[in-house]
Every structure is written in structure tokens, then in C-alpha cells.
Coordinates of C-alpha atoms in Angstrom, one line a residue:
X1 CA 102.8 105.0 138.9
X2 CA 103.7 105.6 142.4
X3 CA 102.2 108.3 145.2
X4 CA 104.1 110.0 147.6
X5 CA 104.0 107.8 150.0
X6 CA 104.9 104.9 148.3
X7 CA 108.3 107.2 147.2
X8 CA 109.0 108.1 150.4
X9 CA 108.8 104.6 151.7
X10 CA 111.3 103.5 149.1
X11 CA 113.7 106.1 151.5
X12 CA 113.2 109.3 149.4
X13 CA 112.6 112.7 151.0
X14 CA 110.5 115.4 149.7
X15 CA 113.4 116.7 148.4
X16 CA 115.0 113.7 146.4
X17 CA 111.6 113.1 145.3
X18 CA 112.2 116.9 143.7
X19 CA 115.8 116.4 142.3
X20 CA 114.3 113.8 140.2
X21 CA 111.0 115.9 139.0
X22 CA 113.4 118.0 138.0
X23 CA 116.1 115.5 136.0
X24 CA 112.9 114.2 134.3
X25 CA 112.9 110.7 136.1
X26 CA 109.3 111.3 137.9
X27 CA 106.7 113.1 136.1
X28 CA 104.1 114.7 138.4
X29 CA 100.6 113.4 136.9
X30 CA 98.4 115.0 140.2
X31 CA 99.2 116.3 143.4
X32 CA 101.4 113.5 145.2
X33 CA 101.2 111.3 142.6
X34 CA 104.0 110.8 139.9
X35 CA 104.5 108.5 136.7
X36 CA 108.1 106.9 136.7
X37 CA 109.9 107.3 133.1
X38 CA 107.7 108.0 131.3
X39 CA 105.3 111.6 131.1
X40 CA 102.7 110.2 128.7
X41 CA 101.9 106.8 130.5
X42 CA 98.9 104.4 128.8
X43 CA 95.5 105.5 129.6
X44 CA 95.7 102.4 132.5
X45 CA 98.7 104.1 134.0
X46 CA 96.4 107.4 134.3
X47 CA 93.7 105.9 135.5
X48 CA 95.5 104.5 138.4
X49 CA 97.5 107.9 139.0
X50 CA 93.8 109.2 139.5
X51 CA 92.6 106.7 142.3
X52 CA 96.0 107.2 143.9
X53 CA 95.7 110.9 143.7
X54 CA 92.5 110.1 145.7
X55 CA 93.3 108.1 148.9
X56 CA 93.5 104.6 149.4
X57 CA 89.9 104.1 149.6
X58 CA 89.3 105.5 146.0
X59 CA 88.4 103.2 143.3
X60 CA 87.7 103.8 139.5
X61 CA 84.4 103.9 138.7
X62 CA 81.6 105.2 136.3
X63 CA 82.6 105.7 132.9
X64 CA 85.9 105.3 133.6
X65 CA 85.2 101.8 134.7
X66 CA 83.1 101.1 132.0
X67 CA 86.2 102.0 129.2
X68 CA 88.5 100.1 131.2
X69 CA 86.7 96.7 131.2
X70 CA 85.7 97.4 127.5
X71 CA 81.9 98.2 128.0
X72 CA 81.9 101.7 126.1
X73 CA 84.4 103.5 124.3
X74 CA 86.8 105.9 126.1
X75 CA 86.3 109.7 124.8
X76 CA 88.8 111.6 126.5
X77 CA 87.1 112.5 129.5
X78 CA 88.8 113.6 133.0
X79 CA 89.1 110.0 134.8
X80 CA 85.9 109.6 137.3
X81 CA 86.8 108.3 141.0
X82 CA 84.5 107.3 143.6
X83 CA 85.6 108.0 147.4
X84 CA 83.2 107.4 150.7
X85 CA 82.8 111.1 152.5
X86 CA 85.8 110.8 154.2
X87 CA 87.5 110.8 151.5
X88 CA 88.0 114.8 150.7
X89 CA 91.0 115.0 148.4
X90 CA 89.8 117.0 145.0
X91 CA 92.1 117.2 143.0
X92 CA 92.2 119.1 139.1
X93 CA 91.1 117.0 135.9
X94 CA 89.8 114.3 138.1
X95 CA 85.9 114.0 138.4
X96 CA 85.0 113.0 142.1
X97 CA 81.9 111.4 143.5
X98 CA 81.2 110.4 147.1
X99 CA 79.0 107.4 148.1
X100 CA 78.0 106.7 151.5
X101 CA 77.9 103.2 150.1
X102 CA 80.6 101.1 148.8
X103 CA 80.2 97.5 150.2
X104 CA 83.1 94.6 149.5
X105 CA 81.2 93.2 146.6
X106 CA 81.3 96.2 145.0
X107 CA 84.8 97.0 144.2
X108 CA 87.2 94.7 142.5
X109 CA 90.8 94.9 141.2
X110 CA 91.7 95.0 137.5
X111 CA 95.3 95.3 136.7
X112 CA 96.3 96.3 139.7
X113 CA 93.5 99.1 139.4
X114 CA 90.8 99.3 142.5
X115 CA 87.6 99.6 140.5
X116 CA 84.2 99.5 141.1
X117 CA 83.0 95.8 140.6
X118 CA 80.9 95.5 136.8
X119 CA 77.6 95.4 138.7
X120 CA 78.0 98.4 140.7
X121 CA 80.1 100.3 137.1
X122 CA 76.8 99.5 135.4
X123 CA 74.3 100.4 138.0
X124 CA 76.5 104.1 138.3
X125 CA 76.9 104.3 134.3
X126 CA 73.1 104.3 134.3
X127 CA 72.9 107.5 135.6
X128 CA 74.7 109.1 132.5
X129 CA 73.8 107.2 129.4
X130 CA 70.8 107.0 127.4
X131 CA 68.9 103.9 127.5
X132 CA 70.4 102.7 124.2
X133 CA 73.9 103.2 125.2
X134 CA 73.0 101.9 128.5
X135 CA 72.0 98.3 126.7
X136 CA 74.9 98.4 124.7
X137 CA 77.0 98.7 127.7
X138 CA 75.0 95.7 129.9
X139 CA 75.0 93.5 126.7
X140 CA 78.7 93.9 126.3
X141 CA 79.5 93.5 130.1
X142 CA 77.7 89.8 129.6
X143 CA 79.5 89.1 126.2
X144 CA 82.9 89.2 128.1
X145 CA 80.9 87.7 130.7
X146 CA 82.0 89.7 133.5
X147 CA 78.5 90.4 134.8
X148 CA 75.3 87.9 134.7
X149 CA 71.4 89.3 135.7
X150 CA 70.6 88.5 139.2
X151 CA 74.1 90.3 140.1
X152 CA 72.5 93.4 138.5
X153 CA 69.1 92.4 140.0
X154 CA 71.2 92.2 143.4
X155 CA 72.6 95.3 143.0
X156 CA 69.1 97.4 142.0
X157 CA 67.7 95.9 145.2
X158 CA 70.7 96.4 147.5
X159 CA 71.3 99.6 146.3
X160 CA 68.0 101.5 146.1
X161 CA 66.2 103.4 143.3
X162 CA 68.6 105.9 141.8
X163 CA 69.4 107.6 138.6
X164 CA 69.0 105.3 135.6
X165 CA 67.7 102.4 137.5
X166 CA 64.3 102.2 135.6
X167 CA 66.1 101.4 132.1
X168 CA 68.3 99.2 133.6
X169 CA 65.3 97.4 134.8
X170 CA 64.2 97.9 130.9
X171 CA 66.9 96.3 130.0
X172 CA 67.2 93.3 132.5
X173 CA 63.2 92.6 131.7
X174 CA 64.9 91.2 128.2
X175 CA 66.3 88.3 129.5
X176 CA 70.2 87.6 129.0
X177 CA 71.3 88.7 125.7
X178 CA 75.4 89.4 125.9
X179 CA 75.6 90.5 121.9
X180 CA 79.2 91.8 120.6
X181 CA 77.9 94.7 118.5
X182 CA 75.3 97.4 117.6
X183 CA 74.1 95.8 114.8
X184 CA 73.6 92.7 117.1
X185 CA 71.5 94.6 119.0
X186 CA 69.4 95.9 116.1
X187 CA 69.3 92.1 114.5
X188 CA 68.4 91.0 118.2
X189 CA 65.5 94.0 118.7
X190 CA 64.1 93.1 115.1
X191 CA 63.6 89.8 116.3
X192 CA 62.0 90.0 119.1
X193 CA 60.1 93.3 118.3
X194 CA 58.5 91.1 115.4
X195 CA 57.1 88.5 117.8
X196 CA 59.4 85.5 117.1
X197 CA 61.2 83.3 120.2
X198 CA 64.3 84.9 121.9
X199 CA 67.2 83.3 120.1
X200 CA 70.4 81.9 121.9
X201 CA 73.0 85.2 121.8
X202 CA 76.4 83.9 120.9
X203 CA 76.3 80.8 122.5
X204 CA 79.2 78.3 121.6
X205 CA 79.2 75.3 119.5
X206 CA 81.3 72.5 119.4
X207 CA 81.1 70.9 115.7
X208 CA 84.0 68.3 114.5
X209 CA 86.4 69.5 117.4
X210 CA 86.1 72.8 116.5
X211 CA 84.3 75.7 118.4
X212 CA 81.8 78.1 116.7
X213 CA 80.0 80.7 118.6
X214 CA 76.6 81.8 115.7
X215 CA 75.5 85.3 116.8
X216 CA 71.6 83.9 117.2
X217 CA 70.4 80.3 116.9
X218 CA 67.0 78.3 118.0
X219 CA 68.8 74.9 118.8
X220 CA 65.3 72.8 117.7
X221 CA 65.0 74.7 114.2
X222 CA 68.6 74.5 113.9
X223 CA 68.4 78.2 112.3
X224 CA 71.2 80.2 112.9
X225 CA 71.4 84.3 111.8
X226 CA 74.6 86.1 111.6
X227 CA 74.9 89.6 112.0
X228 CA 77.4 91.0 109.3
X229 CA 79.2 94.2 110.4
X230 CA 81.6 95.8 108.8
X231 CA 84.1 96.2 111.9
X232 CA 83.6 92.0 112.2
X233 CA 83.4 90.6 108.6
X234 CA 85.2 93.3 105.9
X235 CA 88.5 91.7 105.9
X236 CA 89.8 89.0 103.5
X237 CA 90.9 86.9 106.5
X238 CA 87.0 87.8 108.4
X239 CA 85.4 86.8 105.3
X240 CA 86.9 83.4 104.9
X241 CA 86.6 82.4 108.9
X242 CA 82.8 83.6 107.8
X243 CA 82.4 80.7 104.8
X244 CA 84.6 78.5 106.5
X245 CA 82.0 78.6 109.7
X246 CA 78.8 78.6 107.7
X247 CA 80.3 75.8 105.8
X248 CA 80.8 74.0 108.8
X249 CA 77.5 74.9 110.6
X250 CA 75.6 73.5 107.3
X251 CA 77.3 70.9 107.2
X252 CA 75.7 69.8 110.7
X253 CA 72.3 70.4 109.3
X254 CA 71.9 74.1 110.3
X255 CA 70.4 76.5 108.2
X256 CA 72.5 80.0 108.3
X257 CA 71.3 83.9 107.5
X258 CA 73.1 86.4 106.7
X259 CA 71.7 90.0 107.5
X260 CA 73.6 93.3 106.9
X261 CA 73.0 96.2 108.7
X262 CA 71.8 97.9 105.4
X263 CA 69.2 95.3 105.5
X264 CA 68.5 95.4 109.6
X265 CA 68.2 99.1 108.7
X266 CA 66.9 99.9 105.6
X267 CA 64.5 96.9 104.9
X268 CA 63.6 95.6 108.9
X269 CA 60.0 94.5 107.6
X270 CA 61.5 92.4 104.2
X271 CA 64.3 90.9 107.0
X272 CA 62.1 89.9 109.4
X273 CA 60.0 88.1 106.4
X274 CA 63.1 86.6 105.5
X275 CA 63.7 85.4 109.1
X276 CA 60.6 84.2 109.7
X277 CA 60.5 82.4 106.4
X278 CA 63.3 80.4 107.0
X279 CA 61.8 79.0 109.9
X280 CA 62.0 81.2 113.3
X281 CA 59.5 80.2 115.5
X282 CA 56.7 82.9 117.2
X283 CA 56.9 83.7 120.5
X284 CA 54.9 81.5 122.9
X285 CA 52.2 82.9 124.7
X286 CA 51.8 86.1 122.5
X287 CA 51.3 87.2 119.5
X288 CA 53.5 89.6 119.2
X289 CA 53.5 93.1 116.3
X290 CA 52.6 92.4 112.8
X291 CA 55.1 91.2 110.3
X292 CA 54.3 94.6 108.9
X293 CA 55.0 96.6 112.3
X294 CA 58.5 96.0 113.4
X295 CA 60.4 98.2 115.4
X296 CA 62.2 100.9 113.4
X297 CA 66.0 100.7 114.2
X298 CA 67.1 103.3 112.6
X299 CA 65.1 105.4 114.3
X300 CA 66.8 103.9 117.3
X301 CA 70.6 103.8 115.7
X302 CA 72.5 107.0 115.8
X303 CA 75.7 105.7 114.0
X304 CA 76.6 103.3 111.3
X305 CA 77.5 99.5 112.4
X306 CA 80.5 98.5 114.2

């Protein structure tokens, strides 16, 4: 993907750079800017043809962002930009904002991409998604550990109240909890909506040389709780990595659960019995809702598990 500018200081002119939009060789993707070979490049390929398109100060950022480092899932939308207010190129099919800040710690490269740096993408993506979406997004951003909490608490203080920054205050008031999946998050709210201890979120084991990484775990019960998804566990190859790891888990004297998202969804109150049962401890300090009042997630769930 090159600009321009970049073309002309390979030693093309204006015109050379048209012979060759016209043999097919460049392929204008916005004004100035121009994939090489290839008219359909990758979604990373656009991406970057939309920050060029923008100036050099331009960086991706907001949703953009967010697909790009894996936190949501792209949807087709125009690419989203950020400049500073000297930045005034607008260009077609390219969603612009302006900031008058953008300090050093907030931009970052990926792939050769400028991009807004995953605390700042986070604290911008609040503005447009719900709160559950929202938590999605921060929880995924800490699975691929790419963000941790006091950069985001650095970045609501540094950067002021704005748009969305009350649920991602919500959300940081949870404590760390960097699950992989929706259904982890509804496993994870029906735990601690019922009362019980905040569990360790996919932190890694190492048993017999090998390294196992149990969705939740209280390390003095020794109780681990899996959270089956289909998108995770409906393979043949899924399934046996699943036994083989519960095999070796129980081995070391840990007790394992299975939950479903049928029974996170359909059944919460039977599946927090079943959880407590086996020997989750209670919160410390409070008492928590009643067995018989958890939180209803599929009131909260819009869309069947990943």
C-alpha cells in the first residue's frame, strides 16, 4: 500500500503513477493512496490505505482498532481514523474523528499500522458499544494481554470524563478478569453475581511439564470450572485436548466442572448450586444474593455461545 508520496519518491511522476492505474499495476483505494497488485487487498492492507489517506499523523483507531487487535469482530464498517485538528483531509468511505489529544502513549504500531494504543482503542470504543459489548471487548484485550487495569485507570484519569467512561469504570470496579469467550463471561457473572470468591480467569498451570490454562480455579479448594462452548470444545480433536486436560488436572488433586452454556443459561440457579456444592468458597466480607437470586444471563446474552 503505498501514498503518493511515497510513489513519487520511488522517481514516479503524476503521470507514471497514471500509466500504471491504467495497466492495472496500482489500484487507487482513496485519493493519493494506491494498493500495488492487487485491487482487493486484506482488510489490514485497507486499513492502512485509510490512515495513509489521512496524513502522517493519522492513526487507526475506534472500532477499527478494536477488530484489528482482535477485541470485537469486524462487520464491514468504513475504516475509522483519528487525526489531531490539523489534520483536515476527509476523504469518502473513511469515518474521521479529530482529538485535540493524542499523547505518545497513546498510539502504537501494529503491522506496520499506526494505531491507537489498546488503552486509548478501549477508552474510544466505549463511546459506541453497550456495556456488555464493552466488557467483552476489555476482557478480551486482557486475555491477549495487551492491556492491564491501571493502564485503563491511567487513561480514564489522563483523559477526562467522556462518552462511555462510567461503564468502563463498571467494568474495571470487577477486578481483572481477561476471559476468552461470552459464555465465560456469563459462567464468570453467575459466579460472582451468586456471592462466591472471584476465581483465577485463565490463569496457567504447569502440571508434569505440561502447561494447562482452567478457564476459573480457586488455587486453596483446588476447584477448577470449565466453560464448554461450542466454538471451543465441539470438535473431535477439542474434545479429547478437553479429557486429556481434566485427566491431567485430577490427576493433581483438582476437582473439575463442566458447565454448558445451556446450563449457564437455562438453569443459572441449579448451576450455581452445583458450583457451590462442589466446594466454591463465599465471598469474604459479604454475603452476597441468595442461591435462589442469581443474575439472569440470558436476559443479559443476546446471542448463542461462541
Amino acid at each position: 500500500m503505498l501514498s503518493l508520496d511515497e510513489l513519487r519518491a520511488c522517481g514516479l511522476s503524476r503521470n507514471a503513477v497514471a500509466v500504471r492505474v491504467a495497466r492495472g499495476s496500482l489500484h487507487p483505494m482513496y485519493r493519493g493512496v494506491y494498493a500495488v497488485g492487487h485491487a482487493n487487498p486484506p482488510l489490514e492492507g485497507r486499513f492502512l490505505a485509510a490512515v495513509k489517506a489521512c496524513g502522517p499523523d493519522a492513526v487507526l483507531s475506534h472500532f477499527s482498532t478494536a477488530a484489528l487487535l482482535g477485541y470485537v469482530r469486524w462487520d464491514g464498517r468504513h475504516p475509522e481514523v483519528t487525526v489531531l485538528p490539523s489534520g483536515t483531509r476527509v476523504h469518502r468511505r473513511i469515518r474521521v474523528h479529530r482529538t485535540q489529544t493524542l499523547d505518545p502513549q497513546d498510539v502504537a504500531r501494529y503491522r506496520g499500522i499506526p494505531i491507537t494504543s489498546p488503552a486509548r482503542t478501549l477508552m474510544d470504543l466505549a463511546g459506541s458499544l453497550d456495556y456488555r459489548r464493552l466488557r467483552r471487548a476489555v476482557r478480551q484485550a486482557q486475555s491477549l494481554r495487551h492491556v492491564e487495569l491501571r493502564q485503563l485507570t491511567e487513561a480514564l484519569t489522563r483523559l477526562g470524563p467522556r462518552r462511555g467512561s462510567r461503564n468502563l469504570r463498571r467494568i474495571l470496579a470487577t477486578g481483572p478478569a481477561p476471559t476468552r469467550s461470552e459464555l465465560e463471561d456469563v459462567v464468570l457473572d453467575l459466579i460472582l453475581g451468586g456471592g462466591l470468591q472471584h476465581p483465577d480467569v485463565n490463569v496457567p498451570l504447569v502440571l508434569a511439564g505440561c502447561r494447562v490454562v482452567p478457564d476459573f480455579r480457586w488455587p486453596s479448594q483446588k476447584l477448577v470450572v470449565e466453560a464448554d462452548g461450542a466454538a471451543w470444545h465441539d470438535d473431535r480433536l477439542s474434545r479429547e485436548d478437553d479429557a486429556e486436560r481434566q485427566a491431567l488436572l485430577e490427576a493433581h488433586g483438582e476437582r473439575v466442572l463442566r458447565v454448558t452454556w445451556k446450563q449457564a443459561i437455562t438453569r443459572p440457579r441449579e448451576t450455581l448450586a452445583r458450583i457451590r456444592a462442589a466446594g466454591a468458597p463465599a465471598a469474604g466480607g459479604r454475603t452476597g444474593r441468595s442461591i435462589h437470586d442469581p443474575p439472569d444471563p440470558q436476559a443479559r446474552a443476546s446471542s448463542s455461545s461462541s
